[in-house]
PDB file of C-alpha atoms in Angstrom:
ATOM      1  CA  UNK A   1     -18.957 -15.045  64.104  1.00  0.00           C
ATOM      2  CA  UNK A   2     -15.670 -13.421  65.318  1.00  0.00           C
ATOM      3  CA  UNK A   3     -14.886 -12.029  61.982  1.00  0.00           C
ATOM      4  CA  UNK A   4     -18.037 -10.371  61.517  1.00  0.00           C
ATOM      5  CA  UNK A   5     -17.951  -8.879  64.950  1.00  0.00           C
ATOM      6  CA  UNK A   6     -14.655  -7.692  64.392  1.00  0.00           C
ATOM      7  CA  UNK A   7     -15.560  -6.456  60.492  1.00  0.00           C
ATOM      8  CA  UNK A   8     -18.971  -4.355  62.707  1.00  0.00           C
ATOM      9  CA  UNK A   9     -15.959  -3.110  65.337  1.00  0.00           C
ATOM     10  CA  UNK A  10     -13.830  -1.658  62.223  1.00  0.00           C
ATOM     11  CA  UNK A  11     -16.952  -0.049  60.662  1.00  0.00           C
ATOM     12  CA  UNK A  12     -17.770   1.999  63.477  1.00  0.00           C
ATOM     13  CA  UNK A  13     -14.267   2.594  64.535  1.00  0.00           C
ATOM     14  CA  UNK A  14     -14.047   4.094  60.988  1.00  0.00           C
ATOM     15  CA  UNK A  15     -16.799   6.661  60.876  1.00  0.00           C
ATOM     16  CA  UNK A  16     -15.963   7.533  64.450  1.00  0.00           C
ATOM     17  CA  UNK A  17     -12.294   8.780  63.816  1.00  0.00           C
ATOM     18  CA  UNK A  18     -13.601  10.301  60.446  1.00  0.00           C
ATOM     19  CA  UNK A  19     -16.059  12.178  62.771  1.00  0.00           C
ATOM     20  CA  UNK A  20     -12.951  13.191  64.707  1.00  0.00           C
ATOM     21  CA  UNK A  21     -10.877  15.634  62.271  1.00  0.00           C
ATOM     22  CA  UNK A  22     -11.433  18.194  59.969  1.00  0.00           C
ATOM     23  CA  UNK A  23     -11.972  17.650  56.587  1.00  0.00           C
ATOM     24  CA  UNK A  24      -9.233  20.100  55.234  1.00  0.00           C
ATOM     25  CA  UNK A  25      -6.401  19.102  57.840  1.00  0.00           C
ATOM     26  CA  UNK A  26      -3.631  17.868  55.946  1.00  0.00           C
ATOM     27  CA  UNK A  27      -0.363  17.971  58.475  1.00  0.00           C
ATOM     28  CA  UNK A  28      -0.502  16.825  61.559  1.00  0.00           C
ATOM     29  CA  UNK A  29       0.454  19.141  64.327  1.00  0.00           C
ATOM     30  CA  UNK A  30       0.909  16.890  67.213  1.00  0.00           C
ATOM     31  CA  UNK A  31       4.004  14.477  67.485  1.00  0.00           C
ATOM     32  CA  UNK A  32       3.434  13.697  71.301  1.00  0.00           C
ATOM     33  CA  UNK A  33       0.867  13.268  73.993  1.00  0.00           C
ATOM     34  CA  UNK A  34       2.570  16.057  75.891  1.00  0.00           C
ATOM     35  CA  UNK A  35       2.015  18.720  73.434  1.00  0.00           C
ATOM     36  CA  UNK A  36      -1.536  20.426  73.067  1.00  0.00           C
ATOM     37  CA  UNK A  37      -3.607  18.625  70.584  1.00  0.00           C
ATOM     38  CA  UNK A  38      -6.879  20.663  68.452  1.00  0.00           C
ATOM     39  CA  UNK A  39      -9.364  18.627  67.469  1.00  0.00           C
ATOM     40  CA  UNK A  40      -8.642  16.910  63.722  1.00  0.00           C
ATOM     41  CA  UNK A  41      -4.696  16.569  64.441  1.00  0.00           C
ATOM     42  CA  UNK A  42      -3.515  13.280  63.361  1.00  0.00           C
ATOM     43  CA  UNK A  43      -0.070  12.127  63.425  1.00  0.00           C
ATOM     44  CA  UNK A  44       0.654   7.621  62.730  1.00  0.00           C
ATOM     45  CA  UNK A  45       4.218   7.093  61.868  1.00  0.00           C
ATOM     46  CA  UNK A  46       6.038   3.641  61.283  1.00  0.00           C
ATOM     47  CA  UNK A  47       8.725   2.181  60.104  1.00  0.00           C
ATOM     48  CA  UNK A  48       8.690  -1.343  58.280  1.00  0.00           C
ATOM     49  CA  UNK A  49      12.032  -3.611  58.197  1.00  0.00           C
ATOM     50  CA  UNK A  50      12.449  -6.896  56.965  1.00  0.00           C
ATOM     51  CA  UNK A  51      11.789  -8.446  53.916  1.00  0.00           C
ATOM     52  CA  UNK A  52      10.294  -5.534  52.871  1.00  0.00           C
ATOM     53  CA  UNK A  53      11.223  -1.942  53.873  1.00  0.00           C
ATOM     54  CA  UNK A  54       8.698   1.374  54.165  1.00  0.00           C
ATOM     55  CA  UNK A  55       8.480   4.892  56.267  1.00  0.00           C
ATOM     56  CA  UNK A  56       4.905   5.590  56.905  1.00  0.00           C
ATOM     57  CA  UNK A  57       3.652   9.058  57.665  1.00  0.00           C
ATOM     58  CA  UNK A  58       0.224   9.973  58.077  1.00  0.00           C
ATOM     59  CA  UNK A  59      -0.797  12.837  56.763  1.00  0.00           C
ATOM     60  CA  UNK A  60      -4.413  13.355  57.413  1.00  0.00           C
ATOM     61  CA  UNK A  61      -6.674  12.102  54.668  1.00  0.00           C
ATOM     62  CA  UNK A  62      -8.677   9.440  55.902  1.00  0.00           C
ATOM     63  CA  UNK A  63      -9.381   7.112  59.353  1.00  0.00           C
ATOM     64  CA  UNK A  64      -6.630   8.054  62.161  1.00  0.00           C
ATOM     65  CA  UNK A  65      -7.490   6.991  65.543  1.00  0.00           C
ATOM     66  CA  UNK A  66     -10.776   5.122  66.303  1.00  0.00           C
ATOM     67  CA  UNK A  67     -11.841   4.808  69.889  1.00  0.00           C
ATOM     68  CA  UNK A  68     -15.095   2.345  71.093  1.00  0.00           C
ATOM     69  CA  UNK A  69     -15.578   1.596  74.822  1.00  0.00           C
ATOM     70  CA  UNK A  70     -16.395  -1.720  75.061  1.00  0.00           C
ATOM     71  CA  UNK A  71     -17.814  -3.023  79.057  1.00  0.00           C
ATOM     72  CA  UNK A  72     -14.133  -3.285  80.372  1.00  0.00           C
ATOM     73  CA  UNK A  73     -12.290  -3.098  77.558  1.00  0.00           C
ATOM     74  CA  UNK A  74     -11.921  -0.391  74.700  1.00  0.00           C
ATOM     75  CA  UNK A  75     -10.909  -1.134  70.878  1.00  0.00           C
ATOM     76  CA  UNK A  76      -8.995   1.259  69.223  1.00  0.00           C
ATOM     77  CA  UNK A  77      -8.191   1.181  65.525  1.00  0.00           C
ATOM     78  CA  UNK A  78      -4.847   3.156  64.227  1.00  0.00           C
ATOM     79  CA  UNK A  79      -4.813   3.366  60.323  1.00  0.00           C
ATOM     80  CA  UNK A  80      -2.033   5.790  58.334  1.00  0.00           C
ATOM     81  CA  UNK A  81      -0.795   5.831  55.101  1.00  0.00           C
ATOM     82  CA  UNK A  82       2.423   7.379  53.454  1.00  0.00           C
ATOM     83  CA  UNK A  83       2.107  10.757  52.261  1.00  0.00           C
ATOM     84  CA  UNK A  84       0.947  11.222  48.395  1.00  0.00           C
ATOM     85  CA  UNK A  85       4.260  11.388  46.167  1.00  0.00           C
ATOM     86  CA  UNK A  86       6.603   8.872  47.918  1.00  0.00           C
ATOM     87  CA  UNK A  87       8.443   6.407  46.349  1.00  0.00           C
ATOM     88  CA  UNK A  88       6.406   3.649  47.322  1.00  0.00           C
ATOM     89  CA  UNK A  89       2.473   3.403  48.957  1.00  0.00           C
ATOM     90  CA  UNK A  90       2.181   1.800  52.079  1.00  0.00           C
ATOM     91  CA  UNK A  91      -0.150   1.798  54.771  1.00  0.00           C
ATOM     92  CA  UNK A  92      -0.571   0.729  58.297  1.00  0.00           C
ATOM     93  CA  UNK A  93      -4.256  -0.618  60.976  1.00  0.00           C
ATOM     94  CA  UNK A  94      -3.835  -1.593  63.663  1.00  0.00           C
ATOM     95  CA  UNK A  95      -6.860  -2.798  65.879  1.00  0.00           C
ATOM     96  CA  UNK A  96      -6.415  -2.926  69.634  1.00  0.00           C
ATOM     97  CA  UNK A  97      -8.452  -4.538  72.637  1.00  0.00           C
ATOM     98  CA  UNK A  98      -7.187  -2.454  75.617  1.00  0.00           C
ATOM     99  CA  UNK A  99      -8.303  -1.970  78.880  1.00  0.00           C
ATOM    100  CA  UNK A 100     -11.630  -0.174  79.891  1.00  0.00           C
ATOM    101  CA  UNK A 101     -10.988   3.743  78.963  1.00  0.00           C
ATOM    102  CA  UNK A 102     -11.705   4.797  82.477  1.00  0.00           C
ATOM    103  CA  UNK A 103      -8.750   2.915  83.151  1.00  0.00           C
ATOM    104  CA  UNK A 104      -6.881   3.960  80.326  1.00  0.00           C
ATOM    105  CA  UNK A 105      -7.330   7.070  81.109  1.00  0.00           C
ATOM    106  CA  UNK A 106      -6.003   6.822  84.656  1.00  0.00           C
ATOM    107  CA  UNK A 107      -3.226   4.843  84.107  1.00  0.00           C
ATOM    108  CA  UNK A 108      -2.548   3.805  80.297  1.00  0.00           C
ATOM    109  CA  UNK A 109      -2.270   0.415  79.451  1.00  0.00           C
ATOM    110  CA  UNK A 110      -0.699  -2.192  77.309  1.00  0.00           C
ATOM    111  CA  UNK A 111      -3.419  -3.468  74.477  1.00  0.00           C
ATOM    112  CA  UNK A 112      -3.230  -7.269  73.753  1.00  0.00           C
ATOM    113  CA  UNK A 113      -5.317 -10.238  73.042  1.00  0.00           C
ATOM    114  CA  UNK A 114      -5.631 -13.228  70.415  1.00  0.00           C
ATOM    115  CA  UNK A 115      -8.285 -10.510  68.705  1.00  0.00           C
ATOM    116  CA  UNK A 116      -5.864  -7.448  68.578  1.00  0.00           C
ATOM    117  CA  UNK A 117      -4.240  -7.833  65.366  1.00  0.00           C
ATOM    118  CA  UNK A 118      -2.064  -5.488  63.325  1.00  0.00           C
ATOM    119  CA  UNK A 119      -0.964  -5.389  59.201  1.00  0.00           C
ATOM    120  CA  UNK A 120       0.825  -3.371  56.375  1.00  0.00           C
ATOM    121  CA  UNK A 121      -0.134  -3.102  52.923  1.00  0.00           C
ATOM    122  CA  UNK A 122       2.929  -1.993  50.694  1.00  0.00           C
ATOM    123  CA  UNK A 123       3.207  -2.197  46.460  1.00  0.00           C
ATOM    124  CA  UNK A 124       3.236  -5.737  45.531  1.00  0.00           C
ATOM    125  CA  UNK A 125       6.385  -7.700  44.925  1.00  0.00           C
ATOM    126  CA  UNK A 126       6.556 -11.352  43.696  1.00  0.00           C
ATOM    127  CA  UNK A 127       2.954 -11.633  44.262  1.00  0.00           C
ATOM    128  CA  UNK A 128       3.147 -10.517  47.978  1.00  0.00           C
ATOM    129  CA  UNK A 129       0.997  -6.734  48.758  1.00  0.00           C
ATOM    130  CA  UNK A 130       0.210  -7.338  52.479  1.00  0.00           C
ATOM    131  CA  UNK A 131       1.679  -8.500  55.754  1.00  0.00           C
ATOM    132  CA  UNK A 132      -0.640  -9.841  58.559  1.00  0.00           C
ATOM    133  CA  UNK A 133       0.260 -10.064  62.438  1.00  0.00           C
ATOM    134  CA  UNK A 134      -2.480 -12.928  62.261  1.00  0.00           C
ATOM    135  CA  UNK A 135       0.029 -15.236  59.178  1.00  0.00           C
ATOM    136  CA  UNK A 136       3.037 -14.691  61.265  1.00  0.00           C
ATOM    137  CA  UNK A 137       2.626 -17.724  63.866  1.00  0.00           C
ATOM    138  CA  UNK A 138       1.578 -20.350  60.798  1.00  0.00           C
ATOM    139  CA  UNK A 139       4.848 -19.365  58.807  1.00  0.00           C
ATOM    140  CA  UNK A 140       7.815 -18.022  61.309  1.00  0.00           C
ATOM    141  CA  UNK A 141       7.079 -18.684  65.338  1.00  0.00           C
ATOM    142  CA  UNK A 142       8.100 -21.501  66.679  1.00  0.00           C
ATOM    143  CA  UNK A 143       5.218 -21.469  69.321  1.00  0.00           C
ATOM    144  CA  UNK A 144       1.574 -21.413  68.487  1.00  0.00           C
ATOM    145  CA  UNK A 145       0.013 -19.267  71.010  1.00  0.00           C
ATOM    146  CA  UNK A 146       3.011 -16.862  70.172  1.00  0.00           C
ATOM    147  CA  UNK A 147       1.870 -13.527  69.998  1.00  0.00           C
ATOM    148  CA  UNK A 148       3.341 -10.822  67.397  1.00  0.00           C
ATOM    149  CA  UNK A 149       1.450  -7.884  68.367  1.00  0.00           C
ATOM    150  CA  UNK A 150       2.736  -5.010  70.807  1.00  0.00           C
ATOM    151  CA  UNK A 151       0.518  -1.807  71.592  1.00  0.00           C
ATOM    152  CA  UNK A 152       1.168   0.815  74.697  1.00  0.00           C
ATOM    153  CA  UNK A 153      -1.323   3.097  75.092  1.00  0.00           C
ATOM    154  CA  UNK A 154      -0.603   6.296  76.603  1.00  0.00           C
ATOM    155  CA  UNK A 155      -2.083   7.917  79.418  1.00  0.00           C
ATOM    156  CA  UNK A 156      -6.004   9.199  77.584  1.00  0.00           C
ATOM    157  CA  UNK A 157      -6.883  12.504  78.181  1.00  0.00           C
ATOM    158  CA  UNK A 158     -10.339  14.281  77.505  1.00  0.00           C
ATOM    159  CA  UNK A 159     -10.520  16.916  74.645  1.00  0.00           C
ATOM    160  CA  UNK A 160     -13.276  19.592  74.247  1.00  0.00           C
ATOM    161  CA  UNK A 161     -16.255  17.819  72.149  1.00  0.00           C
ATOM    162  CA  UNK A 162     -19.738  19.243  70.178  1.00  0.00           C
ATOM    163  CA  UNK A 163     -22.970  18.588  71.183  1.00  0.00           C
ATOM    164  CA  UNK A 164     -22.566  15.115  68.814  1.00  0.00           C
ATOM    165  CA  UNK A 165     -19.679  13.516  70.117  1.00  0.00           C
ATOM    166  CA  UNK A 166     -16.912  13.446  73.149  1.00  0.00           C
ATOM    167  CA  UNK A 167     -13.685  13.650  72.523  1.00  0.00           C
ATOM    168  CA  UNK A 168      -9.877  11.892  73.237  1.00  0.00           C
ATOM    169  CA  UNK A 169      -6.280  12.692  72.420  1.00  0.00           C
ATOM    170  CA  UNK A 170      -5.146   9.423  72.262  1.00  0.00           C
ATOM    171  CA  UNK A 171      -1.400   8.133  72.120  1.00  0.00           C
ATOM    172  CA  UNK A 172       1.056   5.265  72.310  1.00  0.00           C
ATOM    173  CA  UNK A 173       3.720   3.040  70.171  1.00  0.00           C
ATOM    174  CA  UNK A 174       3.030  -0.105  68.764  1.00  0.00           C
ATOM    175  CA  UNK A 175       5.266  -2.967  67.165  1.00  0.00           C
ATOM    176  CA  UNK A 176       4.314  -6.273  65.664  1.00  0.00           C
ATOM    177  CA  UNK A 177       5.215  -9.136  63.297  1.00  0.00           C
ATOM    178  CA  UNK A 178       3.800  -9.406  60.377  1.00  0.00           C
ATOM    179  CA  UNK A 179       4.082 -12.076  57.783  1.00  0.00           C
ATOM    180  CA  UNK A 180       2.720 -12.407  53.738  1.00  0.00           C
ATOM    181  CA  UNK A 181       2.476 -14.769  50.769  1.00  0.00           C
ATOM    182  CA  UNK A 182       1.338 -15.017  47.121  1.00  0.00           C
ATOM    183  CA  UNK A 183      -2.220 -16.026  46.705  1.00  0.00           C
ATOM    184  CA  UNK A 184      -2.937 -18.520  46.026  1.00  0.00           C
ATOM    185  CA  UNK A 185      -1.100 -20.926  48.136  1.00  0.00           C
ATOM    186  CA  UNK A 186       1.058 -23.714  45.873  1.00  0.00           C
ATOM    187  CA  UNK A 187      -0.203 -27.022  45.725  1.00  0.00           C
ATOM    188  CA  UNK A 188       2.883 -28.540  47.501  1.00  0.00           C
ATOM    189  CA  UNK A 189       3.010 -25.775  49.790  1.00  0.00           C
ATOM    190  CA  UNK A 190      -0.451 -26.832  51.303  1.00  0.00           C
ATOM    191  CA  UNK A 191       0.600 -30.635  50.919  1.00  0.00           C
ATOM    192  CA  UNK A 192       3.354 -29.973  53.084  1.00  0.00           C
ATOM    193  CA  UNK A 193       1.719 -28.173  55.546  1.00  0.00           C
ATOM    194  CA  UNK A 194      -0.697 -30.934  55.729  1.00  0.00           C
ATOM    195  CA  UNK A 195       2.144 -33.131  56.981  1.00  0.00           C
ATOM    196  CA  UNK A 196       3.782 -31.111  59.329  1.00  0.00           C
ATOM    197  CA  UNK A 197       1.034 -29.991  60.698  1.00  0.00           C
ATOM    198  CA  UNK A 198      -0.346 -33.811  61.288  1.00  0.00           C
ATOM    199  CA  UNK A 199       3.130 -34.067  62.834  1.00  0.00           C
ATOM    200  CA  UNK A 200       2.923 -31.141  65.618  1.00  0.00           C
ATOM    201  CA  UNK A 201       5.587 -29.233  63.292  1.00  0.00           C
ATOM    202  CA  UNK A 202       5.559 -25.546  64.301  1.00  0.00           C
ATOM    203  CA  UNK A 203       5.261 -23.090  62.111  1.00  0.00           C
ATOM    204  CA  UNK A 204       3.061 -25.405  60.415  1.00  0.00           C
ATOM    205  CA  UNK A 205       3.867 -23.929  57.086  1.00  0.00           C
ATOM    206  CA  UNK A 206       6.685 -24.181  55.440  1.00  0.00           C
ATOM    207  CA  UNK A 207       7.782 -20.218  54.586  1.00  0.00           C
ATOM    208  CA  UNK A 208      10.655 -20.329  51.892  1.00  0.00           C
ATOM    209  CA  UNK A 209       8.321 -23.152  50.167  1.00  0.00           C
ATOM    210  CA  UNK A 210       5.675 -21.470  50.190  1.00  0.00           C
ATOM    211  CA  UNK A 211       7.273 -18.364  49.442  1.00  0.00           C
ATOM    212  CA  UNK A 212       5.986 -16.265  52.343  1.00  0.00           C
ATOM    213  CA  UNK A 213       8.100 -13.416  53.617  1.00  0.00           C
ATOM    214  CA  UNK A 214       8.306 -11.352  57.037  1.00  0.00           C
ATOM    215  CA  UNK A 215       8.266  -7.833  58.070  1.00  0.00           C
ATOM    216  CA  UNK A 216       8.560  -6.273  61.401  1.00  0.00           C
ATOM    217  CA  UNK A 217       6.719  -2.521  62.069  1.00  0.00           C
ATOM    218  CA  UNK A 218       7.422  -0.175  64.693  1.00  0.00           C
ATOM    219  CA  UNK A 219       5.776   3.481  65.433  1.00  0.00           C
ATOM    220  CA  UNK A 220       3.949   5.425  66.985  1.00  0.00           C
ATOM    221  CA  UNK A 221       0.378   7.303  66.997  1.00  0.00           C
ATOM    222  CA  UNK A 222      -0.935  10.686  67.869  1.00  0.00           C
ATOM    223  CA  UNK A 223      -4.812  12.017  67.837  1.00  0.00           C
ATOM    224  CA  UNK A 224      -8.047  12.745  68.647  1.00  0.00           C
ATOM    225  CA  UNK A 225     -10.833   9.993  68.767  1.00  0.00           C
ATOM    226  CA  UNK A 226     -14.298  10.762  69.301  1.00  0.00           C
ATOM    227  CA  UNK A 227     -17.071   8.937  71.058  1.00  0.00           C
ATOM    228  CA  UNK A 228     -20.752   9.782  70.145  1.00  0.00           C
ATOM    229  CA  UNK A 229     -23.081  10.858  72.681  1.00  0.00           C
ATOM    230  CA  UNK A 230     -26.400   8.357  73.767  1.00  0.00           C
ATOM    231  CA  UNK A 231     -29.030  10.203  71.799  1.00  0.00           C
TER     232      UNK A 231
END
């Protein structure tokens, strides 16, 4: 039931931060919350270390910032990509249960829960394409309840709108763990597992076994979200 409420939260995170920008922005123009932001200005830049290693830079094509008031809490989704002729494709989402945006917008806040998750995709090597923050405690943390995810939202300010939708320049910096591994798992991967984890072993899994690997992301996001008006 969680997954498809979550999978319903990403949809309409989606189509709101498409509704957001302009169709024929490319660059972003914004690279902080202090600097005027136009509606359509997109800027989500991060920098993977670890196992694997990536720049992303957003460049405009696609989801950016997603904004959804939820009662007293409001889910923002952060997706960016790397721009068209690097090296190597990679892209980052990030989905966020913060604080109510009335407070947000009064204070900022930090965004955290066992639902806000975070993950990379990069070119696959050895079998392994994508990181989650959601793998990381079953294959590297020592503590179960550990929590690899890291979002500051900045101050939220209100942008001019259209008779559709309202507006946000949204900002902040995120970090988080993220961890990967060929699919399918091995047979004697899962059969140790099973043991350990009978045993109160944590991480359950066993990661050079299994052949997982570990990255670490940090960066930063810049843009405008939009709400739609009750009709």
């Amino acid at each position: 039931m969680v997954h498809i409420l979550i999978a319903m939260i990403a949809v309409m995170l989606l189509l709101a931060a498409c509704s957001g920008k302009k169709a024929d922005d490319r660059w972003p123009q914004s690279n902080g919350p202090g600097q005027e932001v136009r509606v359509g200005d997109t800027s989500v830049r991060a920098q993977v270390s670890g196992d694997r290693e990536a720049e992303i830079r957003y460049v405009g094509n696609g989801s950016g910032v997603g904004l959804m008031p939820m009662g007293d809490r409001a889910v923002i989704q952060i997706t960016g990509g790397t721009d068209y002729d690097a090296a190597e494709q990679a892209s980052v989402s990030l989905m966020v249960f913060a604080p109510s945006l009335s407070e947000l917008m009064q204070h900022g806040g930090t965004g955290g829960s066992d639902l806000t998750s975070g993950s990379v995709r990069l070119t696959p090597v050895d079998g392994i394409g994508e990181f989650e923050s959601r793998l990381f405690p079953d294959f590297f943390a020592a503590a179960p309840k550990a929590t690899p995810v890291n979002v500051h939202i900045d101050k939220i300010t209100e942008v001019a709108g259209d008779i559709l939708s309202q507006r946000y320049h949204v900002a902040g910096e995120f970090d988080f763990r993220a961890a990967g591994h060929p699919t399918p798992l091995s047979a004697a991967c899962l059969k140790e597992a099973e043991i350990a984890g009978a045993a109160g072993r944590r991480p359950k899994y066993n990661a050079a076994l299994c052949g997982a690997r570990q990255v670490s992301v940090r960066g930063r996001f810049d843009g405008v979200a939009a709400i739609m008006k009750p009709m």
